[in-house]
Amino acid sequence: MSLNNHSILIVEDEPSLIFTLRDTLETEGYQTRVAENGDQALSIIEEMPPDLMILDVMLPGMSGFDVCQKIREQNLNFPIIILTARDQEIDKVTGLNIGADDYITKPFGVKELLARIKARLRRSDEFNNGNTGTITLGDVQLNLDTATVIRPDGEFELTTREVEVLRFLSGFPNEPVTRKALLEHVWRYEHSTSTRTVDVHISKLRTKIEMQPEDPRYLVTMHGVGYMLKLKQNS
Ligand code: CA
Protein backbone atom coordinates (compact mmCIF):
# COMPACT_ATOMS: atom_id res chain seq x y z
CA MET A 1 0.00 0.00 0.00
CA SER A 2 1.51 3.30 -1.05
CA LEU A 3 1.27 6.50 0.93
CA ASN A 4 -1.86 8.30 0.02
CA ASN A 5 -1.38 11.72 1.64
CA HIS A 6 -4.94 12.17 2.76
CA SER A 7 -5.32 13.73 6.18
CA ILE A 8 -7.94 12.44 8.58
CA LEU A 9 -9.07 14.14 11.76
CA ILE A 10 -10.15 11.72 14.48
CA VAL A 11 -12.52 13.23 17.03
CA GLU A 12 -12.90 10.71 19.82
CA ASP A 13 -12.46 10.76 23.59
CA GLU A 14 -11.89 7.07 24.28
CA PRO A 15 -8.11 6.45 24.51
CA SER A 16 -8.18 2.82 23.34
CA LEU A 17 -10.26 3.71 20.31
CA ILE A 18 -8.03 6.69 19.48
CA PHE A 19 -5.08 4.32 19.56
CA THR A 20 -6.75 1.76 17.31
CA LEU A 21 -8.00 4.33 14.81
CA ARG A 22 -4.66 6.08 14.62
CA ASP A 23 -2.75 2.88 14.22
CA THR A 24 -5.09 1.53 11.55
CA LEU A 25 -5.19 4.74 9.53
CA GLU A 26 -1.46 5.43 9.69
CA THR A 27 -0.73 1.88 8.60
CA GLU A 28 -2.85 2.64 5.53
CA GLY A 29 -0.77 5.74 4.86
CA TYR A 30 -3.17 8.39 6.11
CA GLN A 31 -1.94 11.38 8.06
CA THR A 32 -3.90 11.67 11.28
CA ARG A 33 -4.67 14.32 13.82
CA VAL A 34 -6.65 13.75 17.00
CA ALA A 35 -9.06 15.93 18.94
CA GLU A 36 -10.59 14.70 22.18
CA ASN A 37 -13.50 17.14 22.24
CA GLY A 38 -15.46 19.43 20.00
CA ASP A 39 -13.63 22.66 20.81
CA GLN A 40 -10.29 21.06 20.05
CA ALA A 41 -11.66 19.69 16.80
CA LEU A 42 -12.92 23.10 15.69
CA SER A 43 -9.62 24.82 16.41
CA ILE A 44 -7.66 22.13 14.55
CA ILE A 45 -10.00 22.55 11.58
CA GLU A 46 -9.60 26.31 11.68
CA GLU A 47 -5.85 25.86 11.27
CA MET A 48 -6.20 23.39 8.40
CA PRO A 49 -9.32 21.46 7.41
CA PRO A 50 -8.75 17.71 7.00
CA ASP A 51 -9.70 15.68 3.93
CA LEU A 52 -12.08 13.65 6.07
CA MET A 53 -13.22 13.57 9.66
CA ILE A 54 -14.24 10.66 11.87
CA LEU A 55 -16.49 12.07 14.54
CA ASP A 56 -17.73 10.39 17.70
CA VAL A 57 -21.22 11.48 18.77
CA MET A 58 -20.76 11.04 22.52
CA LEU A 59 -18.06 13.53 23.43
CA PRO A 60 -17.44 15.45 26.64
CA GLY A 61 -18.95 18.93 26.27
CA MET A 62 -20.24 19.68 22.79
CA SER A 63 -21.82 16.64 21.13
CA GLY A 64 -20.61 15.28 17.82
CA PHE A 65 -23.82 16.49 16.21
CA ASP A 66 -23.12 20.05 17.35
CA VAL A 67 -19.57 19.85 16.03
CA CYS A 68 -20.84 18.62 12.67
CA GLN A 69 -23.41 21.36 12.45
CA LYS A 70 -20.88 24.09 13.26
CA ILE A 71 -18.56 22.82 10.55
CA ARG A 72 -21.28 22.80 7.91
CA GLU A 73 -22.38 26.29 8.96
CA GLN A 74 -18.90 27.44 7.96
CA ASN A 75 -19.45 25.91 4.52
CA LEU A 76 -16.69 23.36 5.01
CA ASN A 77 -17.57 20.35 2.90
CA PHE A 78 -15.03 17.65 3.72
CA PRO A 79 -16.67 14.26 4.34
CA ILE A 80 -17.70 13.49 7.91
CA ILE A 81 -18.25 9.94 9.13
CA ILE A 82 -20.09 9.81 12.43
CA LEU A 83 -19.38 7.12 15.01
CA THR A 84 -22.33 6.21 17.13
CA ALA A 85 -22.52 3.79 20.02
CA ARG A 86 -26.27 3.80 19.95
CA ASP A 87 -27.65 1.61 17.24
CA GLN A 88 -30.68 3.77 16.65
CA GLU A 89 -32.27 4.95 13.47
CA ILE A 90 -32.76 8.37 15.02
CA ASP A 91 -29.00 8.89 15.20
CA LYS A 92 -28.59 8.09 11.56
CA VAL A 93 -31.36 10.48 10.60
CA THR A 94 -30.09 13.24 12.88
CA GLY A 95 -26.55 12.75 11.62
CA LEU A 96 -27.49 12.94 7.97
CA ASN A 97 -29.80 15.88 8.60
CA ILE A 98 -27.04 17.98 10.10
CA GLY A 99 -24.62 17.28 7.30
CA ALA A 100 -22.75 14.07 8.05
CA ASP A 101 -22.00 11.94 4.99
CA ASP A 102 -22.04 8.55 6.61
CA TYR A 103 -22.28 6.92 9.97
CA ILE A 104 -20.92 3.76 11.48
CA THR A 105 -22.10 2.00 14.62
CA LYS A 106 -19.71 0.93 17.36
CA PRO A 107 -18.35 -1.65 17.65
CA PHE A 108 -17.25 -1.70 14.02
CA GLY A 109 -14.75 -3.70 12.03
CA VAL A 110 -11.61 -1.98 10.81
CA LYS A 111 -12.20 -3.23 7.27
CA GLU A 112 -15.65 -1.74 7.18
CA LEU A 113 -14.41 1.62 8.41
CA LEU A 114 -11.57 1.70 5.88
CA ALA A 115 -13.96 0.83 3.07
CA ARG A 116 -16.26 3.68 4.04
CA ILE A 117 -13.35 6.11 4.29
CA LYS A 118 -12.03 5.13 0.88
CA ALA A 119 -15.46 5.46 -0.71
CA ARG A 120 -15.97 8.93 0.75
CA LEU A 121 -12.51 10.16 -0.19
CA ARG A 122 -12.84 8.83 -3.72
CA ARG A 123 -16.10 10.66 -4.13
CA SER A 124 -14.81 13.96 -2.75
CA ASP A 125 -11.59 13.73 -4.81
CA GLU A 126 -13.62 13.24 -7.96
CA PHE A 127 -15.80 16.13 -6.98
CA ASN A 128 -12.90 18.45 -6.22
CA ASN A 129 -10.96 17.55 -9.35
CA GLY A 130 -13.82 17.58 -11.79
CA ASN A 131 -15.75 20.47 -10.42
CA THR A 132 -14.50 24.00 -10.02
CA GLY A 133 -17.97 25.26 -9.22
CA THR A 134 -18.83 26.21 -12.79
CA ILE A 135 -20.83 24.11 -15.20
CA THR A 136 -21.46 24.91 -18.85
CA LEU A 137 -24.68 23.72 -20.42
CA GLY A 138 -24.57 24.95 -23.99
CA ASP A 139 -25.21 28.71 -23.86
CA VAL A 140 -25.92 28.59 -20.16
CA GLN A 141 -23.23 29.06 -17.52
CA LEU A 142 -23.87 27.89 -13.97
CA ASN A 143 -21.73 29.20 -11.16
CA LEU A 144 -22.48 27.06 -8.12
CA ASP A 145 -20.21 29.07 -5.83
CA THR A 146 -22.16 32.27 -6.43
CA ALA A 147 -25.48 30.48 -7.11
CA THR A 148 -25.97 32.29 -10.40
CA VAL A 149 -27.07 31.26 -13.86
CA ILE A 150 -25.83 33.36 -16.76
CA ARG A 151 -27.85 32.93 -19.92
CA PRO A 152 -28.11 34.81 -23.20
CA ASP A 153 -31.36 36.35 -21.95
CA GLY A 154 -30.17 37.39 -18.52
CA GLU A 155 -28.95 36.33 -15.12
CA PHE A 156 -30.87 34.17 -12.66
CA GLU A 157 -30.33 33.22 -9.05
CA LEU A 158 -30.31 29.65 -7.78
CA THR A 159 -31.67 28.69 -4.39
CA THR A 160 -29.42 26.86 -1.94
CA ARG A 161 -31.40 23.71 -2.59
CA GLU A 162 -30.99 24.05 -6.35
CA VAL A 163 -27.24 24.44 -5.92
CA GLU A 164 -27.20 21.28 -3.80
CA VAL A 165 -29.16 19.37 -6.42
CA LEU A 166 -26.76 20.50 -9.13
CA ARG A 167 -23.71 19.72 -7.04
CA PHE A 168 -25.01 16.26 -6.33
CA LEU A 169 -25.98 15.51 -9.94
CA SER A 170 -22.71 16.89 -11.27
CA GLY A 171 -20.89 14.41 -9.04
CA PHE A 172 -22.35 11.72 -11.31
CA PRO A 173 -22.25 13.31 -14.76
CA ASN A 174 -24.02 11.38 -17.52
CA GLU A 175 -25.20 8.80 -15.02
CA PRO A 176 -28.77 8.25 -13.94
CA VAL A 177 -29.40 9.38 -10.37
CA THR A 178 -32.48 8.08 -8.59
CA ARG A 179 -35.04 10.30 -6.90
CA LYS A 180 -34.36 8.35 -3.74
CA ALA A 181 -30.66 9.22 -3.85
CA LEU A 182 -31.53 12.89 -4.30
CA LEU A 183 -33.95 12.74 -1.39
CA GLU A 184 -31.38 11.06 0.78
CA HIS A 185 -28.41 13.25 -0.05
CA VAL A 186 -29.94 16.63 -0.84
CA TRP A 187 -33.02 16.61 1.37
CA ARG A 188 -31.42 14.39 3.98
CA TYR A 189 -34.64 12.68 5.01
CA GLU A 190 -36.43 15.90 5.95
CA HIS A 191 -40.01 15.52 7.08
CA SER A 192 -42.84 15.71 4.58
CA THR A 193 -40.62 15.17 1.58
CA SER A 194 -41.35 12.63 -1.10
CA THR A 195 -40.12 11.84 -4.57
CA ARG A 196 -42.74 14.38 -5.69
CA THR A 197 -40.69 17.06 -3.86
CA VAL A 198 -37.75 16.17 -6.06
CA ASP A 199 -39.84 16.39 -9.24
CA VAL A 200 -41.20 19.81 -8.31
CA HIS A 201 -37.72 21.18 -7.65
CA ILE A 202 -36.33 19.71 -10.85
CA SER A 203 -39.11 21.36 -12.89
CA LYS A 204 -38.39 24.71 -11.26
CA LEU A 205 -34.66 24.28 -11.77
CA ARG A 206 -35.19 23.53 -15.46
CA THR A 207 -36.87 26.89 -15.97
CA LYS A 208 -33.58 28.47 -14.89
CA ILE A 209 -30.96 26.27 -16.52
CA GLU A 210 -32.69 25.05 -19.67
CA MET A 211 -33.48 27.43 -22.54
CA GLN A 212 -36.46 25.18 -23.38
CA PRO A 213 -37.48 23.71 -20.02
CA GLU A 214 -40.37 21.75 -21.52
CA ASP A 215 -37.87 19.96 -23.74
CA PRO A 216 -34.79 19.69 -21.52
CA ARG A 217 -31.44 18.90 -23.11
CA TYR A 218 -29.19 18.77 -20.05
CA LEU A 219 -31.25 17.95 -16.97
CA VAL A 220 -33.09 15.03 -18.43
CA THR A 221 -35.63 12.61 -17.00
CA MET A 222 -34.67 8.96 -16.97
CA HIS A 223 -38.06 7.27 -17.06
CA GLY A 224 -38.64 4.89 -14.22
CA VAL A 225 -35.30 5.85 -12.65
CA GLY A 226 -34.80 9.52 -11.91
CA TYR A 227 -32.69 12.21 -13.50
CA MET A 228 -29.42 12.69 -15.29
CA LEU A 229 -27.24 15.74 -15.80
CA LYS A 230 -25.70 15.53 -19.25
CA LEU A 231 -22.29 17.15 -19.29
CA LYS A 232 -19.52 17.12 -21.82
CA GLN A 233 -16.75 14.97 -20.40
CA ASN A 234 -13.57 16.82 -19.53
CA SER A 235 -10.82 15.49 -21.70
CA1 CA B 1 -17.16 8.88 23.20
mmCIF file of N, CA, C and O and ligand atoms in Angstrom, residues 12-14 56-60 106, ligand 1:
data_model
loop_
_atom_site.group_PDB
_atom_site.id
_atom_site.type_symbol
_atom_site.label_atom_id
_atom_site.label_comp_id
_atom_site.label_asym_id
_atom_site.label_seq_id
_atom_site.Cartn_x
_atom_site.Cartn_y
_atom_site.Cartn_z
ATOM 1 N N GLU A 12 -12.500 11.855 18.976
ATOM 2 C CA GLU A 12 -12.898 10.708 19.817
ATOM 3 C C GLU A 12 -12.271 10.918 21.185
ATOM 4 O O GLU A 12 -11.167 11.448 21.294
ATOM 5 N N ASP A 13 -12.993 10.536 22.241
ATOM 6 C CA ASP A 13 -12.463 10.759 23.590
ATOM 7 C C ASP A 13 -12.011 9.473 24.278
ATOM 8 O O ASP A 13 -11.476 9.518 25.379
ATOM 9 N N GLU A 14 -12.228 8.341 23.629
ATOM 10 C CA GLU A 14 -11.886 7.074 24.285
ATOM 11 C C GLU A 14 -10.468 6.660 23.875
ATOM 12 O O GLU A 14 -10.225 6.362 22.698
ATOM 13 N N ASP A 56 -16.928 11.088 16.694
ATOM 14 C CA ASP A 56 -17.732 10.389 17.696
ATOM 15 C C ASP A 56 -18.901 11.284 18.103
ATOM 16 O O ASP A 56 -18.745 12.500 18.201
ATOM 17 N N VAL A 57 -20.063 10.675 18.346
ATOM 18 C CA VAL A 57 -21.219 11.479 18.773
ATOM 19 C C VAL A 57 -21.121 11.832 20.251
ATOM 20 O O VAL A 57 -21.347 12.972 20.652
ATOM 21 N N MET A 58 -20.776 10.833 21.065
ATOM 22 C CA MET A 58 -20.758 11.040 22.518
ATOM 23 C C MET A 58 -19.402 11.571 22.949
ATOM 24 O O MET A 58 -18.458 10.812 23.172
ATOM 25 N N LEU A 59 -19.309 12.888 23.052
ATOM 26 C CA LEU A 59 -18.065 13.529 23.435
ATOM 27 C C LEU A 59 -18.311 14.325 24.713
ATOM 28 O O LEU A 59 -19.430 14.739 24.976
ATOM 29 N N PRO A 60 -17.255 14.558 25.497
ATOM 30 C CA PRO A 60 -17.441 15.454 26.641
ATOM 31 C C PRO A 60 -17.698 16.873 26.125
ATOM 32 O O PRO A 60 -17.089 17.294 25.155
ATOM 33 N N LYS A 106 -20.681 1.658 16.536
ATOM 34 C CA LYS A 106 -19.713 0.933 17.361
ATOM 35 C C LYS A 106 -20.386 -0.299 17.955
ATOM 36 O O LYS A 106 -21.551 -0.208 18.340
HETATM 37 CA CA CA B 1 -17.160 8.880 23.195
#
